[in-house]
GROMACS .gro file of C-alpha atoms in nm:
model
  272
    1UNK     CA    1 -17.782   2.005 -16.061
    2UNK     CA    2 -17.561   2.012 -16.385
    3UNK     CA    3 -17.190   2.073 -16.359
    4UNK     CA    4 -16.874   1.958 -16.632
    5UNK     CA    5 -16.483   1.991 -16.562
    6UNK     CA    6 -16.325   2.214 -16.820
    7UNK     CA    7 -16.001   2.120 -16.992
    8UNK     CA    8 -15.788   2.340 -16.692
    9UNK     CA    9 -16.014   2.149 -16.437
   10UNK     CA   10 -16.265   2.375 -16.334
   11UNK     CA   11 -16.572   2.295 -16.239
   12UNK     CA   12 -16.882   2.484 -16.429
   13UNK     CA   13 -17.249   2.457 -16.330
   14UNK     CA   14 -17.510   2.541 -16.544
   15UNK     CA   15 -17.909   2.525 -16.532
   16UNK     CA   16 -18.100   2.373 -16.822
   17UNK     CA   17 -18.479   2.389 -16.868
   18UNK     CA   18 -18.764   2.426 -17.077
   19UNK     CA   19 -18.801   2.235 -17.439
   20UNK     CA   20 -18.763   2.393 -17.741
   21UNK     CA   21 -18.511   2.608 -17.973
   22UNK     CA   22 -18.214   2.651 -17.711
   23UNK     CA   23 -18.106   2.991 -17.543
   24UNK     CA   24 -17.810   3.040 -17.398
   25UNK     CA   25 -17.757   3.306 -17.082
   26UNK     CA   26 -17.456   3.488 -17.028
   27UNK     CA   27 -17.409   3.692 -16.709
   28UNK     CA   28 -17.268   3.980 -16.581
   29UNK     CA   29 -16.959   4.072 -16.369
   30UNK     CA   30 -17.013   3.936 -15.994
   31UNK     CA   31 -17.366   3.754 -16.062
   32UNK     CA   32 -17.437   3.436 -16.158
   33UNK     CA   33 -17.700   3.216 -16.394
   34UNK     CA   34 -17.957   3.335 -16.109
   35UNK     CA   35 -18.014   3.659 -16.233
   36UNK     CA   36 -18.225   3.578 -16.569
   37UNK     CA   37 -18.466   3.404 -16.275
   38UNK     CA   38 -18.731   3.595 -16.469
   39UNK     CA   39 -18.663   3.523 -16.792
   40UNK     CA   40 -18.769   3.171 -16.655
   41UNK     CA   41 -19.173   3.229 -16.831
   42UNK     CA   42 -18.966   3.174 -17.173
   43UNK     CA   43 -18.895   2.803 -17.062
   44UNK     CA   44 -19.252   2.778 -17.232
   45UNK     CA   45 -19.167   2.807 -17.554
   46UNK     CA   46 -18.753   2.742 -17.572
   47UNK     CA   47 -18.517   2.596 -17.386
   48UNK     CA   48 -18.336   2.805 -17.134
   49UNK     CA   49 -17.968   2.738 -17.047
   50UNK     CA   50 -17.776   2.981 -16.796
   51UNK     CA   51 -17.408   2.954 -16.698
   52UNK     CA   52 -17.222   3.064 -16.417
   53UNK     CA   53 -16.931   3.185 -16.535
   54UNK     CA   54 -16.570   3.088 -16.365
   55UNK     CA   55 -16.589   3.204 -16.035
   56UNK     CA   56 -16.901   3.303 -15.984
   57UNK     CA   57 -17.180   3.155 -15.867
   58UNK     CA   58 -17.193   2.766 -15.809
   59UNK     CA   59 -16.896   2.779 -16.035
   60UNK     CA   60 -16.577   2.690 -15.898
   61UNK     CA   61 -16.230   2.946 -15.874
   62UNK     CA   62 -15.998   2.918 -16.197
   63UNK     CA   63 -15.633   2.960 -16.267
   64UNK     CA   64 -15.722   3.216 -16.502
   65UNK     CA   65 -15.993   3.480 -16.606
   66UNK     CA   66 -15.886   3.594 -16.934
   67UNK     CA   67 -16.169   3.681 -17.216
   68UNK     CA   68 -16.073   3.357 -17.419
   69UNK     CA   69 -16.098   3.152 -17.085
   70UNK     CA   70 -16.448   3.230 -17.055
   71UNK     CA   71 -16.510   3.180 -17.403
   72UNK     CA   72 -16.339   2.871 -17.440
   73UNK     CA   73 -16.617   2.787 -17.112
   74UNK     CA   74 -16.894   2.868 -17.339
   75UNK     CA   75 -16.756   2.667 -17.607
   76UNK     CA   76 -16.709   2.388 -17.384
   77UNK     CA   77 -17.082   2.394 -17.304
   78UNK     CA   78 -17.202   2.395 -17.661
   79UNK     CA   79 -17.045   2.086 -17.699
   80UNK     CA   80 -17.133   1.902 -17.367
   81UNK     CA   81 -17.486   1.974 -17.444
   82UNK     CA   82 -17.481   1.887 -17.863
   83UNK     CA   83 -17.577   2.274 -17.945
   84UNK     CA   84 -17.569   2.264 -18.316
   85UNK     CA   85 -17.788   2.618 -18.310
   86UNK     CA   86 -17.868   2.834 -18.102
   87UNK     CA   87 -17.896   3.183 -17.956
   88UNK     CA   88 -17.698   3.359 -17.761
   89UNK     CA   89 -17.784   3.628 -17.457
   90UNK     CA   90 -17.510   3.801 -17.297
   91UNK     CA   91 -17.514   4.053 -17.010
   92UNK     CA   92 -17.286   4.322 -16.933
   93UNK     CA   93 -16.949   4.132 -16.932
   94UNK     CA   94 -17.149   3.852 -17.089
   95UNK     CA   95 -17.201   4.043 -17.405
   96UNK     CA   96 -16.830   4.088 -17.407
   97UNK     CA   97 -16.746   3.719 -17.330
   98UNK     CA   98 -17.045   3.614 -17.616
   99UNK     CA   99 -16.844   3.859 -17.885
  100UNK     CA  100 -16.481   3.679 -17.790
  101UNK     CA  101 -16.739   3.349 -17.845
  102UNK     CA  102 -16.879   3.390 -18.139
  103UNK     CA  103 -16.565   3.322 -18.370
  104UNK     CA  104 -16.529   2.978 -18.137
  105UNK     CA  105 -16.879   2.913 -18.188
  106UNK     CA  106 -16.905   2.996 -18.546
  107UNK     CA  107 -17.254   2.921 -18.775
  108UNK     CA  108 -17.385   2.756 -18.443
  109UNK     CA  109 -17.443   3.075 -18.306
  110UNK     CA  110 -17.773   3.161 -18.513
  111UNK     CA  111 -17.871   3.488 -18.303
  112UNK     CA  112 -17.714   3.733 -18.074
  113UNK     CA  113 -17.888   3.955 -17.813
  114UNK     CA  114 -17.600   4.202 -17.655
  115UNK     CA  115 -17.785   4.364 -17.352
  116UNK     CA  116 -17.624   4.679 -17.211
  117UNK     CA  117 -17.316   4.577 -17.328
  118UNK     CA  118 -16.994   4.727 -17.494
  119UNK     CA  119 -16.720   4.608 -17.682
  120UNK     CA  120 -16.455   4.831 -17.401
  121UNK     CA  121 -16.562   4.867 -17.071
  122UNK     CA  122 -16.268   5.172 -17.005
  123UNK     CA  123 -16.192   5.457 -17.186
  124UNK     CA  124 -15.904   5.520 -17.429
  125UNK     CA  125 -15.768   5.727 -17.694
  126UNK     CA  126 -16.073   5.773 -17.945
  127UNK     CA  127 -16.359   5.585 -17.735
  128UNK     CA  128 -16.503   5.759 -17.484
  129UNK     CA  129 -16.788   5.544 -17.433
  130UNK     CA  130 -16.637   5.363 -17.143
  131UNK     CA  131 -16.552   5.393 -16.766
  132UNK     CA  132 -16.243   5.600 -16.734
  133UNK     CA  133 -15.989   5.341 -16.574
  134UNK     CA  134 -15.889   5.523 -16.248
  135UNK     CA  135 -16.261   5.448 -16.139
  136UNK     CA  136 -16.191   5.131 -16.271
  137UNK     CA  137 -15.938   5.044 -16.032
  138UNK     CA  138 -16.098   5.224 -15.733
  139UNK     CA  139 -16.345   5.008 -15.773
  140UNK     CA  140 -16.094   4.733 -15.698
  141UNK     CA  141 -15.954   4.874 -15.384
  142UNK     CA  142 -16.355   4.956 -15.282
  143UNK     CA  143 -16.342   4.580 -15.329
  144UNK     CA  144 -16.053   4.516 -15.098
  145UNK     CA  145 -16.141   4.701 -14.823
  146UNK     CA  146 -16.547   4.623 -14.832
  147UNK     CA  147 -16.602   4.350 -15.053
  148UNK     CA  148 -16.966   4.299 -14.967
  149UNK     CA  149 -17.047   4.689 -14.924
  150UNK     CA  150 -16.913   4.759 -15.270
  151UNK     CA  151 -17.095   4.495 -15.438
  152UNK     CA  152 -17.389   4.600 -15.255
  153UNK     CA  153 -17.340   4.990 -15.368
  154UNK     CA  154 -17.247   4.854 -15.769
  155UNK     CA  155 -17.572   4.634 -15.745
  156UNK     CA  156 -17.778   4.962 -15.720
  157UNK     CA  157 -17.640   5.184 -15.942
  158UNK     CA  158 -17.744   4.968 -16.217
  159UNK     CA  159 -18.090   5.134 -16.198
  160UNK     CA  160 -18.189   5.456 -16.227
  161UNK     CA  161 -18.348   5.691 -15.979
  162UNK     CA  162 -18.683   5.601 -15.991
  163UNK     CA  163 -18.665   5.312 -16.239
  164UNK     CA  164 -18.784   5.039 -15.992
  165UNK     CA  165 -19.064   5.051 -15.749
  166UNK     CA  166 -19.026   4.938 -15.339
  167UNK     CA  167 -19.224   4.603 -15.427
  168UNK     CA  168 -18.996   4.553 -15.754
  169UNK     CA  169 -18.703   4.622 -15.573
  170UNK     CA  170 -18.787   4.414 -15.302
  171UNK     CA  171 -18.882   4.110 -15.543
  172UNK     CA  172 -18.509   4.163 -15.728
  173UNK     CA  173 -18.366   4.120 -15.392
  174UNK     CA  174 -18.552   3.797 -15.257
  175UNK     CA  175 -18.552   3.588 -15.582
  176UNK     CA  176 -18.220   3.723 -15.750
  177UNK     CA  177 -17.955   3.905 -15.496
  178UNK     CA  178 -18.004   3.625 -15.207
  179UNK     CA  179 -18.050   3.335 -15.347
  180UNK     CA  180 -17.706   3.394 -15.524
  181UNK     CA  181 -17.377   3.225 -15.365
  182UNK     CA  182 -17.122   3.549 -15.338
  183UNK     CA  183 -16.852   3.494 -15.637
  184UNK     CA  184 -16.493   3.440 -15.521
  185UNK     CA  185 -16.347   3.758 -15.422
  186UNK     CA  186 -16.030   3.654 -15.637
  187UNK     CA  187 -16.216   3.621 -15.958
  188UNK     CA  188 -16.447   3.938 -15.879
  189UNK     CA  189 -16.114   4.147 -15.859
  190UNK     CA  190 -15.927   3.916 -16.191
  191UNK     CA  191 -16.266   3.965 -16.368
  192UNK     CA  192 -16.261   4.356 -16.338
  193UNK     CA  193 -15.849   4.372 -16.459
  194UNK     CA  194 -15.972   4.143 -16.771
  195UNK     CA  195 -16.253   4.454 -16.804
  196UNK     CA  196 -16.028   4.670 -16.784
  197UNK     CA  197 -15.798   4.561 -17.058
  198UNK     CA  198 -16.081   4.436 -17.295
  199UNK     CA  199 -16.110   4.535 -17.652
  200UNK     CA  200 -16.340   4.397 -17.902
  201UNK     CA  201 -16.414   4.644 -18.156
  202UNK     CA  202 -16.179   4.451 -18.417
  203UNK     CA  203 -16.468   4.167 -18.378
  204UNK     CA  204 -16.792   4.330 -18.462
  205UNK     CA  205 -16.772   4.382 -18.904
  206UNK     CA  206 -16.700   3.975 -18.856
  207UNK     CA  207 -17.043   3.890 -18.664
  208UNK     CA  208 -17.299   3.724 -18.921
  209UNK     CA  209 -17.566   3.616 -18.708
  210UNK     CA  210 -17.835   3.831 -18.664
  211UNK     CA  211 -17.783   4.060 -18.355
  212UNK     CA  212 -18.002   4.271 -18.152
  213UNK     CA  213 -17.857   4.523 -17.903
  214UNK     CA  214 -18.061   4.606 -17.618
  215UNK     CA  215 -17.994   4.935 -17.395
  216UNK     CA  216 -18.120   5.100 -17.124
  217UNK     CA  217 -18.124   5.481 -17.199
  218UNK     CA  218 -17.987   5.599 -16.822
  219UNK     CA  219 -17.746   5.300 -16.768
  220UNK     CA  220 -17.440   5.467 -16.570
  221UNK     CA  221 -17.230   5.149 -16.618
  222UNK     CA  222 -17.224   5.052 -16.971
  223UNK     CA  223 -17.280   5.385 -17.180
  224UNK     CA  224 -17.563   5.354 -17.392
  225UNK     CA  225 -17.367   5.534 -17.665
  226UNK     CA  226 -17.142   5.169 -17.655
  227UNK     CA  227 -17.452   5.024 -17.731
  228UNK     CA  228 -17.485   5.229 -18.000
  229UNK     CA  229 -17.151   5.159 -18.125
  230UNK     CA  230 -17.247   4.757 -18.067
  231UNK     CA  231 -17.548   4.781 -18.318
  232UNK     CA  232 -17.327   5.030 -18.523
  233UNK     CA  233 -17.061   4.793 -18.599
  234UNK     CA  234 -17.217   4.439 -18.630
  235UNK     CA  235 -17.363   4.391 -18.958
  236UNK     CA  236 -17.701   4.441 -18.984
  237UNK     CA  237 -17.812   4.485 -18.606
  238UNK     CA  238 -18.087   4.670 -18.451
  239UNK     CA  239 -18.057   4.869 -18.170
  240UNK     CA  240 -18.367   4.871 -17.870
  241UNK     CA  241 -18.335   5.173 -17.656
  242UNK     CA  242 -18.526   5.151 -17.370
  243UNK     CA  243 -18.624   5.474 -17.210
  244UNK     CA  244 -18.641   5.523 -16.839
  245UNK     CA  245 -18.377   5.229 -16.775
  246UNK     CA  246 -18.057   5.190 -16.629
  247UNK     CA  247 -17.799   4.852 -16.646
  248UNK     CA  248 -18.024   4.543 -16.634
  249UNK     CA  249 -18.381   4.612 -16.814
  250UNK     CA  250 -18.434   4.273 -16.825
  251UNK     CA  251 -18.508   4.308 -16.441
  252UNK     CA  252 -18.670   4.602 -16.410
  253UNK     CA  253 -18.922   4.569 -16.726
  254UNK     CA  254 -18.876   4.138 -16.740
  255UNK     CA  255 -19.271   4.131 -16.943
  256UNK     CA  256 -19.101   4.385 -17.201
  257UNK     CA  257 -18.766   4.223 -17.220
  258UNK     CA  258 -18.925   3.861 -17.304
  259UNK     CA  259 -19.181   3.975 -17.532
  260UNK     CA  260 -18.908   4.177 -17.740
  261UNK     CA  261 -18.641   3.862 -17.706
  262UNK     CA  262 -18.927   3.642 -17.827
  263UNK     CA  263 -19.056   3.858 -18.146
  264UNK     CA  264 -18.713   3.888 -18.248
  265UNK     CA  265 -18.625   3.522 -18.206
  266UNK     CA  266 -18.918   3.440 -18.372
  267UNK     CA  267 -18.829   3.649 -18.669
  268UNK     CA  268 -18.454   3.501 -18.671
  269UNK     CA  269 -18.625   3.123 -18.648
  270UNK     CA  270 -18.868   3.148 -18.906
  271UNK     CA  271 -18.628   3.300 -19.196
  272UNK     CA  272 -18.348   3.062 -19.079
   0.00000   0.00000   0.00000
């Protein structure tokens, strides 16, 4: 089981498998490495590295949970494993933390897959594609007074009505939800005041790797219209809406989501 000690001494595990050109997972808020678990058929033909970010998972608690903390993480891992090139996957508030990454990780990032992600997760002056901040922070007191309730209740809105079935939803639970060690309730709450104040719209003319932006079309947490803005912005990106699909289509349509990660790899790999 794979853990290093980052430079403010916390301790990071990761999961490394497969053979192959490398991919690197990113996760969302309040998961953890475990929930690519079926992204694991693409260990055939690349290797397949997940994270758990500070905090979370098998992770340990940090002193701080700032954007450039995380990213300085990711960073970290490049180098503990000799990354030279690779792609990058990020999730939700993994897509954020791979966009603060990207200018760390420079020419070694060599693709970038943003999946219902968006460069502000709260709304301001001239972007409405986010949460509006008071449900931002009743979120956090939902967390204070019910920590596992609320994470329970967030865990479902991120698919639509009628998106999964009773045997996929039942599959999502045994192989993703319990398997999962519950993330620090101090970093769950420091994570969603770091959401909160997030901003990377300044980033995206900068990005030169080639990007693709993936978005369900009836996700209720991450607009799809920041999605939009995602592929918008970055040079050159494509945008995959996919219909029908709420916050995480990589669980709810996993055959899709690897088949369309792997053509578009394959297209990035065999120009590089």
């Amino acid at each position: 089981m794979p853990f290093m000690e980052t430079a403010d001494k916390v301790t990071m595990h990761y999961e490394d498998e497969g053979s192959g050109f490398p991919l690197v997972f990113v996760h969302g808020w309040a998961m953890s490495g475990k929930v690519w678990a079926f992204q694991k058929p693409l260990a055939d033909h690349f290797r397949l590295i997940t994270l758990d970010l500070r905090g979370h998972g098998k992770s340990s608690a940090a002193p701080g949970y700032a954007f450039s903390d995380f990213a300085a993480d990711l960073a970290a891992l490049f180098d503990r494993l000799g990354l030279e090139r690779a792609a990058l996957v990020g999730w939700s508030l993994g897509a954020q933390v791979a966009l603060e990454a990207v200018p760390l990780l420079g020419d070694r990032v060599v693709a970038l897959v943003l999946v219902a992600g968006t460069p502000k997760f709260t709304t301001a002056d001239g972007w409405p594609h986010g949460l509006p901040s008071h449900e931002a922070r009743g979120l956090g007191l939902r967390l204070k007074r019910a920590y596992d309730a609320t994470l329970g209740d967030f865990f479902r809105q991120m698919f639509a009505e009628g998106e999964l079935s009773h045997d996929q939803y039942q599959r999502i639970v045994r192989e993703i939800v319990i398997p999962r060690p519950l993330p620090d309730p101090g970093a769950v709450q420091a994570c969603l005041v770091t959401l909160a104040g997030g901003d990377h719209r300044n980033l995206l003319p900068a990005i030169a790797a080639p990007t693709l932006v993936i978005h369900g079309d009836r996700d209720a947490i991450c607009s799809p219209g920041a999605g939009r803005y995602l592929a918008e912005g970055i040079p050159g990106a494509r945008f995959l809406s996919v219909e029908g699909t709420g916050h995480a289509p990589f669980l709810s349509h996993p055959e899709r989501f690897n088949q369309e990660l792997s053509r578009f790899l394959a297209e990035v790999i065999g120009r590089d």
